[in-house]
Each structure stands twice: as C-alpha cells, then as structure tokens.
Amino acid sequence: MAINEAATPQTDGSALIWRRRGTFVLAAAGSAIGLGNIWRFPHELGTNGGSAFLFVYLLCIAGICVPLMVAEALIGRVGRTGAVYSFTAIANRQGTGELWVAVGAIGILTGFLIASFYAVVGGWTAAYTLDSLLFHSVSGEAESSAFFDQLTSLWAVPFAELGFWEIVQKMKVGVLSILMLSLFLVLSSAVVYRGVLKGLEKFVQLVMPLLFLLVVVMVVYSLAVGNTVEALRFIFTPDFSRLSPEVALKAMGHAFFSLSLGMGVFITYGGYTPKEQSLSKAIGTVALLDTLVAVLAGLMIFPLVFASEGIVADVGPSLVFISMPQAFSQMPLGNIVQPMFFLLLLVAAISSMVSLMEPMVATVERRFGINRHSACKTVVGIMWVLALGCAFSQDMFSILDYVTANIMLPLGGILVAIYVGWVLKPSLYADQAGMPAGSMRLIWLWIVRLFAPIAIVAILINGVFFS
Ligand code: PHE
C-alpha cells in the first residue's frame, strides 16, 4: 500500500502530512516540553536529592528513551493511522495477529489518566497567569499561599462525611479551580478542534519560538539576580549517597513523562511526517531540546529559590506556585518577570495538553467515523470529568501522577520495545529515512530488543518492591 494512500484524509478532508519539515520537531518538542520540565522536574529534583536524580534521568534519556522514541515514531510512520489503528494496519500488512492493538489502547488509557491531573495543574497555571497579568494580587508568601490554598481548597474538604447540601455549599469554594481547569481545557482543545494542519501545525509554529524566547529571558534574569553558585552546586554536584532504587524509579519515570514517551504521542505525530524526513535526527533534536529546557528550568528556579529568604528547595508540587511568587516579591523587577514566568508555564502546558488530546481525538474520529469536531468534544468531555476527580481528590491526583509516570509509561515503553524489536518486520521499516544505518542500526535494534526492556523491568522491580 502506498504511504500516501494510507495517509489520506480521515473524515475532515485534510491531508494528514505536515506541510513543513520542521513541524514534527516543533510539535514533538511542544509535547515534550511542558509542566514536566518546569513544574515537575524542579520539584522532583528538589525532593529526590538533586544531582543523583539528574544523573539517572540523563542516563535513562540517552540509553533507553531516545531509542524507544525512534521505535514509537516508526510504528506511526509505517502504520500511518494513529496510536491505535497503526497496529491494525501493520497487522494487516504483515499477517500477524491484531492483539498488539492493545498496546495502543493502553496508551490511550494512560493518556486520559495523565490528562486528568495535567488539566488541574494547567488550571492553576492559567489562574496564576491571569492574576499576574491582570490583577497583580498574588505577590509574596502570604498571598501566594492563600491563592494556592484557594485553588486546592476542594482537596481540604472530606466529602465522605458531608451531606448533599453541604457538598454543594463547599463546592462554591472550589469554583475558581473548576473554572480554571475548564478554561485550560477549552484553550487546549481549541487547537486540536481546528485540525492537524490548521490547528496543530499553525499553533506550534507560532508559540514554540515564543516559548524558547521566554526561557532564555527567564534564565538570564535568574542567573543575574539569583544565587547562581548555590543553584549550580545543588543541581550539578554529584551526591551518590542519595541514589536509591526509589530515586532511580522516579528518575526513569520522569524521563518517560518529560519526553511524552509510552502513550502514543510519537506514533501519532510520527504518522504525520513525510517519508523523506529523518526520524532519528528529528527525535535526537527533540530529546536535546527537552533536556535543555529541563536543566534551564532548574537554572531559572533554583537561583531565585536560594536567593530568597525562607524558601527551601524540597517542598514538592507547590514549589513553582508558592515559592516562585515569594521569590519574585524579593527580586528586582519581580512584578514584571512574574507574569512572564507564568505565561511561559501556560504556553508550555497548552502545547503538551494538545498532544495528550490529539492521539485520542484522531483515534475516536477513526473508530466511530465521526468528524473532528464531534471527536474533540467527546474527548474533552471525558477529560473534563476525570479532571474534576483530581480537582476534588488529592489522593486521586497524587496516585495518578505517580502511577502514570512511574509505572504505566515505562510499561508502555516495554511493549513498544518488544513490538518493534521482535514483531515488526524490518522489511517494513528498512527504507524509512533516518533509520540508523549499519552498525548504528544494530546497536539501536539490540537496545530496543533487549537492553531497554531489561533495564526498565530492573528499575521498575527495584523501585516498586525494594524502596
Ligand atoms: N511531556 C509533557 C511534559 O513534560 C507531559 C506529557 C506526558 C505530555 C505524556 C504528553 C504525554 O509536561
């Protein structure tokens, strides 16, 4: 079957190949760079021993994740029909069973679960962005704590003990967080709603340069006014005494989360790339950009944290939302830089949320033969309900954050590795541009076949049972 035939429009009449060569890198970097880099990475680093965490994280990216990203994108390139149906298309072509469709289905489930807590944090981000652009009311410790408490007030309400009307009463305090997570979902879905070319491609071309610009400005500012020496020491001085099975598990989980690996984003986006585009080069670039932004996020946050009085580095998820406004209130030009910081966070969050929606919307479109608009509304509706669950229950929020990143994404990675290493026939992908050639291909193949699955299983078992 000719590639272009497989890539013919689904139901909305658009040809599903990016118009520009650079779009894949921008879109995939947009997916990878997100709250994971700027919200999750610094607080995981802060609570898991700084450089020990960074060390394992970098090893996982280079040794496990990049080869698997190539494998994932390859499935999309060969199958061309999204995160789930690419497995069916390949099964039809090489005459294997359709059981592997389950890999895609698990990916979709993982994506929904990630989206549910991601939308909550995205909502906080939208709230801080709006406030610091329009009202400037959140500044300093007391105000930022109060604002964060308000956004998470539903968490403090023990619903099991309340009657119906009491719950309705209490819900009023949670109106802000519900409004904000809804706004975040609407903003993100507006991109997906418009389609792959008119929505996604245009969006990433517009916002990704802005994102990189904001990162550079923020880092220069932090290094200029913050405590750079202390921050560099915290991030880069190796302290292997902090290395433990648990730190290794969290570092690997975070590598998967940060690269958006293990739930079908690369299958979907890879399927929109032209045949002549080199996958391995593009993916190498994406991994480099993502790692760079994670380290830069550390360099924009920790110099300010260490330069401010009364802030510690290991407070967890509130690091960005309470500590940063507190730090900005003590720094020169803080009231101008704070809105920039939260805008940066919001743009990064939306471009990732978009990539959590696209695989599902494309799949629902195909599965039910409905158009993109209906598919988009359905997917966002389900995400909204799940996100409400995380807005109401801190347990649901924390459990989903932990389980999706540390367990489900790595498991997805193992399945992709086994599929590409042992099931997918090399003749189907041998001619794909940018496949590693010669001895490089051999190394890649054996990482995918053996090294990556074994390493992931070892880290998973150690981290889950021995920490
Ligand atoms: N990589 C994104 C981030 O760092 C999160 C994400 C995970 C997006 C999985 C899509 C899929 O914020």
Short mmCIF file of C-alpha atoms and ligand atoms in Angstrom, two decimals:
data_model
loop_
_atom_site.label_atom_id
_atom_site.label_comp_id
_atom_site.label_asym_id
_atom_site.label_seq_id
_atom_site.Cartn_x
_atom_site.Cartn_y
_atom_site.Cartn_z
CA MET A 1 0.00 0.00 0.00
CA ALA A 2 1.43 3.36 -0.93
CA ILE A 3 2.21 5.55 2.03
CA ASN A 4 0.17 8.45 0.76
CA GLU A 5 -2.84 6.28 0.31
CA ALA A 6 -2.65 5.25 3.94
CA ALA A 7 -2.31 8.86 4.88
CA THR A 8 -5.33 10.08 3.02
CA PRO A 9 -7.72 12.28 4.99
CA GLN A 10 -9.79 10.60 7.65
CA THR A 11 -13.06 12.45 7.77
CA ASP A 12 -12.29 16.14 7.80
CA GLY A 13 -10.86 16.40 4.32
CA SER A 14 -7.35 17.41 5.37
CA ALA A 15 -4.33 15.51 4.09
CA LEU A 16 -2.59 14.32 7.22
CA ILE A 17 1.03 15.07 6.44
CA TRP A 18 2.61 18.18 8.00
CA ARG A 19 3.14 20.86 5.38
CA ARG A 20 6.54 21.85 6.73
CA ARG A 21 9.50 19.68 7.52
CA GLY A 22 10.18 21.45 10.83
CA THR A 23 6.69 20.88 12.22
CA PHE A 24 7.39 17.45 13.66
CA VAL A 25 10.28 18.75 15.76
CA LEU A 26 8.25 21.75 16.92
CA ALA A 27 5.15 19.71 17.71
CA ALA A 28 7.06 16.92 19.43
CA ALA A 29 9.14 19.42 21.38
CA GLY A 30 5.90 21.20 22.26
CA SER A 31 4.58 17.92 23.62
CA ALA A 32 7.76 17.06 25.49
CA ILE A 33 8.43 20.50 26.95
CA GLY A 34 5.69 21.22 29.43
CA LEU A 35 4.74 21.23 33.07
CA GLY A 36 7.00 18.19 33.30
CA ASN A 37 10.04 20.36 32.70
CA ILE A 38 9.13 23.49 34.60
CA TRP A 39 6.82 22.27 37.38
CA ARG A 40 7.56 18.57 37.87
CA PHE A 41 11.31 18.33 37.16
CA PRO A 42 12.45 21.01 39.65
CA HIS A 43 10.29 19.66 42.47
CA GLU A 44 11.25 16.04 41.80
CA LEU A 45 14.88 17.18 41.70
CA GLY A 46 14.32 19.08 44.93
CA THR A 47 12.80 16.15 46.79
CA ASN A 48 14.99 13.39 45.32
CA GLY A 49 18.50 14.51 46.02
CA GLY A 50 19.24 16.94 43.18
CA SER A 51 22.14 15.70 41.12
CA ALA A 52 21.65 11.98 41.92
CA PHE A 53 18.21 12.25 40.31
CA LEU A 54 19.61 14.25 37.38
CA PHE A 55 22.31 11.65 36.76
CA VAL A 56 19.90 8.70 36.43
CA TYR A 57 17.47 10.86 34.45
CA LEU A 58 20.13 11.69 31.85
CA LEU A 59 21.26 8.06 31.60
CA CYS A 60 17.68 6.94 31.00
CA ILE A 61 17.14 9.54 28.31
CA ALA A 62 20.22 8.62 26.33
CA GLY A 63 20.28 4.86 26.94
CA ILE A 64 16.60 3.95 26.95
CA CYS A 65 14.26 6.72 25.92
CA VAL A 66 15.74 8.06 22.68
CA PRO A 67 15.93 4.60 21.03
CA LEU A 68 12.34 3.94 22.15
CA MET A 69 11.13 7.28 20.81
CA VAL A 70 12.54 6.29 17.41
CA ALA A 71 10.77 2.94 17.75
CA GLU A 72 7.49 4.61 18.63
CA ALA A 73 7.65 7.10 15.77
CA LEU A 74 8.50 4.26 13.43
CA ILE A 75 5.24 2.50 14.25
CA GLY A 76 3.43 5.68 13.27
CA ARG A 77 5.46 6.06 10.09
CA VAL A 78 4.72 2.53 8.95
CA GLY A 79 1.12 2.33 10.15
CA ARG A 80 0.07 5.94 9.42
CA THR A 81 -3.24 5.58 11.22
CA GLY A 82 -2.65 6.91 14.70
CA ALA A 83 -1.83 5.49 18.11
CA VAL A 84 -4.20 2.52 17.94
CA TYR A 85 -5.03 1.75 14.33
CA SER A 86 -1.40 1.79 13.19
CA PHE A 87 -1.11 -1.58 14.93
CA THR A 88 -4.09 -2.88 12.93
CA ALA A 89 -2.70 -1.51 9.66
CA ILE A 90 0.64 -3.20 10.30
CA ALA A 91 -1.01 -6.47 11.32
CA ASN A 92 -2.90 -6.48 8.02
CA ARG A 93 0.27 -5.90 6.05
CA GLN A 94 2.50 -8.46 7.65
CA GLY A 95 -0.18 -11.01 8.51
CA THR A 96 0.34 -11.01 12.26
CA GLY A 97 -2.37 -11.08 14.92
CA GLU A 98 -4.23 -7.98 15.98
CA LEU A 99 -3.54 -8.46 19.68
CA TRP A 100 -0.95 -5.69 19.60
CA VAL A 101 -3.73 -3.15 19.18
CA ALA A 102 -3.91 -3.47 22.96
CA VAL A 103 -0.63 -1.54 23.19
CA GLY A 104 -2.30 1.42 21.53
CA ALA A 105 -5.38 1.05 23.70
CA ILE A 106 -3.31 1.04 26.90
CA GLY A 107 -1.57 4.18 25.61
CA ILE A 108 -4.92 5.90 25.16
CA LEU A 109 -5.95 4.97 28.70
CA THR A 110 -2.66 6.27 30.10
CA GLY A 111 -3.15 9.50 28.16
CA PHE A 112 -6.59 10.06 29.71
CA LEU A 113 -5.22 9.48 33.18
CA ILE A 114 -2.30 11.88 32.64
CA ALA A 115 -4.66 14.46 31.14
CA SER A 116 -6.82 14.40 34.26
CA PHE A 117 -4.17 15.66 36.68
CA TYR A 118 -2.36 17.66 34.00
CA ALA A 119 -5.51 19.73 33.45
CA VAL A 120 -5.64 20.54 37.16
CA VAL A 121 -2.09 21.87 37.21
CA GLY A 122 -2.78 23.58 33.88
CA GLY A 123 -5.73 25.26 35.58
CA TRP A 124 -3.53 26.53 38.42
CA THR A 125 -1.13 27.86 35.80
CA ALA A 126 -3.92 29.66 33.96
CA ALA A 127 -5.07 31.19 37.26
CA TYR A 128 -1.60 32.48 38.16
CA THR A 129 -1.06 33.79 34.63
CA LEU A 130 -4.35 35.69 34.58
CA ASP A 131 -3.82 37.04 38.06
CA SER A 132 -0.29 38.24 37.48
CA LEU A 133 -1.17 39.79 34.10
CA LEU A 134 -4.40 41.49 35.19
CA PHE A 135 -4.56 41.99 38.95
CA HIS A 136 -1.06 41.56 40.39
CA SER A 137 -2.71 40.37 43.58
CA VAL A 138 -0.50 37.34 44.17
CA SER A 139 2.82 38.56 45.39
CA GLY A 140 4.83 37.35 48.33
CA GLU A 141 4.43 34.39 50.63
CA ALA A 142 1.13 35.12 52.34
CA GLU A 143 -0.77 35.93 49.16
CA SER A 144 0.65 33.09 47.09
CA SER A 145 -0.08 30.56 49.86
CA ALA A 146 -3.62 31.89 50.19
CA PHE A 147 -4.13 31.78 46.41
CA PHE A 148 -2.76 28.24 46.16
CA ASP A 149 -4.96 27.18 49.10
CA GLN A 150 -7.95 28.63 47.31
CA LEU A 151 -7.09 26.74 44.12
CA THR A 152 -6.70 23.49 46.03
CA SER A 153 -9.48 24.13 48.54
CA LEU A 154 -11.56 21.20 47.33
CA TRP A 155 -8.77 18.90 48.48
CA ALA A 156 -9.30 20.01 52.03
CA VAL A 157 -12.95 19.02 52.08
CA PRO A 158 -13.65 15.46 53.32
CA PHE A 159 -16.64 14.72 51.11
CA ALA A 160 -17.34 11.31 52.60
CA GLU A 161 -18.52 12.94 55.83
CA LEU A 162 -20.81 15.54 54.26
CA GLY A 163 -24.44 15.59 53.22
CA PHE A 164 -25.57 16.62 49.75
CA TRP A 165 -26.29 20.29 50.52
CA GLU A 166 -23.11 20.65 52.50
CA ILE A 167 -21.21 19.41 49.45
CA VAL A 168 -22.98 21.97 47.26
CA GLN A 169 -22.00 24.68 49.76
CA LYS A 170 -18.41 23.57 49.87
CA MET A 171 -18.22 23.40 46.13
CA LYS A 172 -18.56 27.15 46.00
CA VAL A 173 -15.04 27.48 47.38
CA GLY A 174 -13.79 25.28 44.58
CA VAL A 175 -15.38 27.35 41.83
CA LEU A 176 -12.11 29.02 40.95
CA SER A 177 -10.21 25.79 40.40
CA ILE A 178 -13.06 24.26 38.38
CA LEU A 179 -13.36 27.38 36.22
CA MET A 180 -9.63 27.47 35.62
CA LEU A 181 -9.23 23.83 34.69
CA SER A 182 -12.18 24.24 32.32
CA LEU A 183 -10.56 27.29 30.77
CA PHE A 184 -7.32 25.38 30.34
CA LEU A 185 -9.13 22.51 28.61
CA VAL A 186 -11.00 24.91 26.33
CA LEU A 187 -7.81 26.75 25.33
CA SER A 188 -6.01 23.49 24.55
CA SER A 189 -8.90 21.89 22.71
CA ALA A 190 -9.33 24.97 20.52
CA VAL A 191 -6.07 23.96 18.84
CA VAL A 192 -7.00 20.30 18.32
CA TYR A 193 -10.52 21.27 17.22
CA ARG A 194 -9.15 23.09 14.19
CA GLY A 195 -7.34 20.01 12.93
CA VAL A 196 -3.82 18.78 12.33
CA LEU A 197 -2.79 21.38 9.79
CA LYS A 198 -4.91 24.43 10.57
CA GLY A 199 -4.74 23.91 14.31
CA LEU A 200 -1.73 21.97 15.48
CA GLU A 201 0.80 22.92 12.82
CA LYS A 202 -0.02 26.63 12.88
CA PHE A 203 -0.09 26.68 16.68
CA VAL A 204 3.33 25.15 17.23
CA GLN A 205 4.90 27.39 14.61
CA LEU A 206 3.56 30.38 16.44
CA VAL A 207 4.14 29.53 20.08
CA MET A 208 7.31 27.44 20.18
CA PRO A 209 9.63 30.34 19.23
CA LEU A 210 7.88 32.43 21.89
CA LEU A 211 8.44 29.67 24.42
CA PHE A 212 12.17 29.44 23.69
CA LEU A 213 12.49 33.22 23.88
CA LEU A 214 10.77 33.32 27.28
CA VAL A 215 13.02 30.53 28.59
CA VAL A 216 16.16 32.41 27.59
CA VAL A 217 14.97 35.69 29.10
CA MET A 218 13.97 33.97 32.35
CA VAL A 219 17.27 32.13 32.72
CA VAL A 220 19.32 35.26 32.08
CA TYR A 221 17.25 37.10 34.68
CA SER A 222 17.59 34.36 37.32
CA LEU A 223 21.31 33.97 36.83
CA ALA A 224 21.70 37.74 37.06
CA VAL A 225 19.71 38.35 40.23
CA GLY A 226 19.68 34.94 41.96
CA ASN A 227 22.11 32.80 43.89
CA THR A 228 23.69 31.03 40.93
CA VAL A 229 26.54 29.39 42.81
CA GLU A 230 24.25 27.63 45.27
CA ALA A 231 21.89 26.58 42.45
CA LEU A 232 24.69 25.13 40.33
CA ARG A 233 26.02 23.26 43.34
CA PHE A 234 22.57 21.84 44.08
CA ILE A 235 21.88 20.75 40.52
CA PHE A 236 25.28 19.53 39.38
CA THR A 237 27.37 18.34 42.36
CA PRO A 238 27.08 14.56 42.27
CA ASP A 239 25.81 13.16 45.57
CA PHE A 240 25.54 9.44 45.02
CA SER A 241 24.68 8.81 48.64
CA ARG A 242 21.15 9.93 47.71
CA LEU A 243 20.94 7.30 44.98
CA SER A 244 18.35 4.66 45.85
CA PRO A 245 16.03 2.28 43.98
CA GLU A 246 13.25 4.78 44.60
CA VAL A 247 15.22 7.71 43.18
CA ALA A 248 16.11 5.59 40.14
CA LEU A 249 12.45 4.68 39.58
CA LYS A 250 11.34 8.27 39.85
CA ALA A 251 14.12 9.50 37.56
CA MET A 252 13.22 6.93 34.92
CA GLY A 253 9.51 7.67 35.28
CA HIS A 254 10.21 11.33 34.93
CA ALA A 255 12.30 10.75 31.79
CA PHE A 256 9.33 8.96 30.19
CA PHE A 257 6.90 11.63 31.37
CA SER A 258 9.06 14.51 30.25
CA LEU A 259 9.65 13.07 26.79
CA SER A 260 5.94 12.15 26.41
CA LEU A 261 7.08 8.61 25.73
CA GLY A 262 4.96 5.48 26.15
CA MET A 263 1.42 6.57 25.32
CA GLY A 264 1.32 7.03 21.56
CA VAL A 265 2.22 10.69 21.03
CA PHE A 266 5.14 9.76 18.79
CA ILE A 267 3.13 7.13 16.95
CA THR A 268 0.56 9.81 16.17
CA TYR A 269 2.95 12.66 15.33
CA GLY A 270 5.38 10.32 13.52
CA GLY A 271 2.48 9.32 11.29
CA TYR A 272 2.15 12.92 10.11
CA THR A 273 5.78 13.14 8.91
CA PRO A 274 6.70 12.85 5.22
CA LYS A 275 8.54 9.69 4.20
CA GLU A 276 11.75 11.57 3.36
CA GLN A 277 12.11 13.08 6.82
CA SER A 278 14.81 11.58 9.03
CA LEU A 279 13.18 10.26 12.19
CA SER A 280 16.31 9.69 14.23
CA LYS A 281 17.68 13.19 13.60
CA ALA A 282 14.37 14.82 14.44
CA ILE A 283 13.98 12.77 17.60
CA GLY A 284 17.54 13.44 18.71
CA THR A 285 16.76 17.15 18.40
CA VAL A 286 13.54 16.81 20.40
CA ALA A 287 15.28 14.92 23.23
CA LEU A 288 18.08 17.51 23.33
CA LEU A 289 15.63 20.41 23.45
CA ASP A 290 13.58 18.78 26.19
CA THR A 291 16.62 18.04 28.35
CA LEU A 292 17.98 21.51 27.76
CA VAL A 293 14.74 23.13 28.86
CA ALA A 294 14.56 20.91 31.97
CA VAL A 295 18.05 21.95 33.03
CA LEU A 296 17.31 25.56 32.13
CA ALA A 297 14.13 25.37 34.20
CA GLY A 298 16.31 24.31 37.12
CA LEU A 299 18.55 27.28 36.35
CA MET A 300 15.61 29.67 36.31
CA ILE A 301 14.02 28.41 39.51
CA PHE A 302 16.76 27.41 41.96
CA PRO A 303 18.92 30.59 41.78
CA LEU A 304 15.78 32.54 42.83
CA VAL A 305 14.82 29.99 45.45
CA PHE A 306 18.26 30.02 47.03
CA ALA A 307 18.49 33.80 46.91
CA SER A 308 15.24 34.30 48.79
CA GLU A 309 14.72 34.12 52.47
CA GLY A 310 12.61 31.41 53.97
CA ILE A 311 12.28 29.16 50.90
CA VAL A 312 13.53 25.60 50.74
CA ALA A 313 14.11 23.52 47.64
CA ASP A 314 12.23 20.38 48.64
CA VAL A 315 8.64 21.47 49.18
CA GLY A 316 7.13 19.34 46.38
CA PRO A 317 4.40 20.31 43.89
CA SER A 318 3.85 23.79 45.34
CA LEU A 319 7.46 24.80 44.57
CA VAL A 320 6.56 26.73 41.45
CA PHE A 321 3.24 28.09 42.71
CA ILE A 322 4.10 29.30 46.19
CA SER A 323 7.86 29.64 46.21
CA MET A 324 8.22 31.46 42.91
CA PRO A 325 5.83 34.37 43.66
CA GLN A 326 7.53 34.57 47.05
CA ALA A 327 10.94 34.76 45.38
CA PHE A 328 9.75 37.29 42.78
CA SER A 329 8.47 39.59 45.52
CA GLN A 330 12.02 39.85 46.87
CA MET A 331 13.74 40.34 43.48
CA PRO A 332 14.26 43.44 41.35
CA LEU A 333 11.63 43.78 38.58
CA GLY A 334 9.84 40.81 40.10
CA ASN A 335 6.39 42.20 39.26
CA ILE A 336 7.28 42.28 35.56
CA VAL A 337 9.04 38.94 35.48
CA GLN A 338 6.34 37.02 37.37
CA PRO A 339 3.71 37.31 34.59
CA MET A 340 6.36 36.29 32.07
CA PHE A 341 7.21 33.22 34.09
CA PHE A 342 3.61 32.05 34.37
CA LEU A 343 2.90 32.82 30.72
CA LEU A 344 5.86 30.62 29.83
CA LEU A 345 4.45 27.87 32.02
CA LEU A 346 0.99 28.23 30.44
CA VAL A 347 2.24 28.10 26.85
CA ALA A 348 4.34 25.03 27.66
CA ALA A 349 1.38 23.38 29.38
CA ILE A 350 -1.03 24.01 26.50
CA SER A 351 1.34 22.67 23.85
CA SER A 352 1.67 19.45 25.89
CA MET A 353 -2.04 19.17 26.64
CA VAL A 354 -2.68 19.43 22.91
CA SER A 355 -0.51 16.35 22.42
CA LEU A 356 -2.45 14.47 25.07
CA MET A 357 -5.66 15.20 23.15
CA GLU A 358 -4.55 14.66 19.55
CA PRO A 359 -3.89 10.87 19.73
CA MET A 360 -7.32 10.32 21.27
CA VAL A 361 -9.23 12.68 19.02
CA ALA A 362 -7.66 11.14 15.90
CA THR A 363 -8.47 7.65 17.18
CA VAL A 364 -12.08 8.45 18.16
CA GLU A 365 -12.57 10.08 14.76
CA ARG A 366 -11.46 6.92 13.02
CA ARG A 367 -13.11 4.45 15.36
CA PHE A 368 -16.58 5.97 15.28
CA GLY A 369 -16.41 7.55 11.82
CA ILE A 370 -17.31 10.96 13.23
CA ASN A 371 -15.80 14.31 12.31
CA ARG A 372 -13.03 16.05 14.21
CA HIS A 373 -15.32 18.50 15.96
CA SER A 374 -17.52 15.81 17.46
CA ALA A 375 -14.50 13.67 18.34
CA CYS A 376 -12.86 16.62 20.03
CA LYS A 377 -15.95 17.43 22.10
CA THR A 378 -16.28 13.81 23.20
CA VAL A 379 -12.65 13.51 24.25
CA VAL A 380 -12.59 16.84 26.08
CA GLY A 381 -15.85 15.95 27.84
CA ILE A 382 -14.34 12.75 29.23
CA MET A 383 -11.15 14.57 30.20
CA TRP A 384 -13.16 17.23 32.00
CA VAL A 385 -14.97 14.68 34.16
CA LEU A 386 -11.72 12.91 35.04
CA ALA A 387 -10.03 16.23 35.77
CA LEU A 388 -12.84 17.12 38.17
CA GLY A 389 -11.98 13.93 40.03
CA CYS A 390 -8.41 15.17 40.51
CA ALA A 391 -9.62 18.62 41.48
CA PHE A 392 -11.78 17.07 44.21
CA SER A 393 -9.39 14.43 45.49
CA GLN A 394 -5.76 14.99 46.29
CA ASP A 395 -5.32 11.22 46.59
CA MET A 396 -6.56 10.67 43.06
CA PHE A 397 -4.25 13.47 41.87
CA SER A 398 -1.13 12.10 43.57
CA ILE A 399 -1.81 8.46 42.77
CA LEU A 400 -2.39 9.19 39.08
CA ASP A 401 0.72 11.36 38.91
CA TYR A 402 2.81 8.59 40.48
CA VAL A 403 1.32 5.59 38.70
CA THR A 404 1.16 7.01 35.17
CA ALA A 405 4.71 8.36 35.10
CA ASN A 406 6.50 5.72 37.11
CA ILE A 407 4.62 2.59 36.07
CA MET A 408 2.29 2.95 33.08
CA LEU A 409 4.56 4.92 30.73
CA PRO A 410 7.58 2.62 31.31
CA LEU A 411 5.28 -0.40 30.78
CA GLY A 412 4.08 1.19 27.53
CA GLY A 413 7.74 1.61 26.63
CA ILE A 414 8.46 -2.09 27.20
CA LEU A 415 5.54 -3.09 24.98
CA VAL A 416 6.68 -0.75 22.19
CA ALA A 417 10.21 -2.15 22.51
CA ILE A 418 9.06 -5.76 22.24
CA TYR A 419 6.75 -4.92 19.36
CA VAL A 420 9.34 -3.08 17.27
CA GLY A 421 12.19 -5.37 18.30
CA TRP A 422 10.52 -8.71 17.80
CA VAL A 423 7.20 -8.37 15.97
CA LEU A 424 7.50 -5.60 13.38
CA LYS A 425 9.26 -6.94 10.27
CA PRO A 426 12.43 -4.99 9.44
CA SER A 427 11.47 -5.08 5.74
CA LEU A 428 8.57 -2.76 6.56
CA TYR A 429 10.72 -0.05 8.06
CA ALA A 430 14.11 -0.60 6.41
CA ASP A 431 13.51 2.08 3.80
CA GLN A 432 12.36 4.76 6.24
CA ALA A 433 14.53 7.84 6.05
CA GLY A 434 16.75 8.48 9.01
CA MET A 435 16.72 4.96 10.34
CA PRO A 436 20.08 4.36 11.91
CA ALA A 437 22.20 2.55 9.30
CA GLY A 438 24.90 -0.12 9.51
CA SER A 439 26.34 -0.75 12.95
CA MET A 440 24.25 2.09 14.40
CA ARG A 441 21.14 0.22 13.37
CA LEU A 442 22.40 -2.92 15.03
CA ILE A 443 23.10 -1.09 18.27
CA TRP A 444 19.69 0.59 18.16
CA LEU A 445 17.94 -2.71 17.42
CA TRP A 446 19.57 -4.53 20.33
CA ILE A 447 18.88 -1.67 22.71
CA VAL A 448 15.24 -1.89 21.68
CA ARG A 449 15.14 -5.70 21.71
CA LEU A 450 16.97 -6.44 24.93
CA PHE A 451 18.67 -3.65 26.79
CA ALA A 452 15.74 -1.26 27.15
CA PRO A 453 13.13 -3.82 28.28
CA ILE A 454 15.54 -5.43 30.74
CA ALA A 455 16.70 -2.10 32.15
CA ILE A 456 13.12 -0.87 32.54
CA VAL A 457 12.00 -4.08 34.25
CA ALA A 458 15.01 -3.97 36.59
CA ILE A 459 14.38 -0.36 37.60
CA LEU A 460 10.64 -0.99 37.95
CA ILE A 461 11.01 -4.08 40.14
CA ASN A 462 13.70 -2.48 42.28
CA GLY A 463 11.82 0.75 42.66
CA VAL A 464 8.43 -0.76 43.41
CA PHE A 465 9.42 -3.64 45.69
CA PHE A 466 12.70 -2.61 47.29
CA SER A 467 12.29 1.03 48.17
N1 PHE B 1 5.88 15.69 28.37
C1 PHE B 1 4.88 16.52 28.95
C2 PHE B 1 5.54 17.44 29.96
O1 PHE B 1 6.72 17.37 30.18
C3 PHE B 1 3.77 15.73 29.59
C4 PHE B 1 3.19 14.69 28.71
C5 PHE B 1 3.35 13.35 29.04
C6 PHE B 1 2.53 15.04 27.54
C7 PHE B 1 2.86 12.34 28.21
C8 PHE B 1 2.04 14.05 26.70
C9 PHE B 1 2.21 12.72 27.03
O2 PHE B 1 4.91 18.26 30.55
#
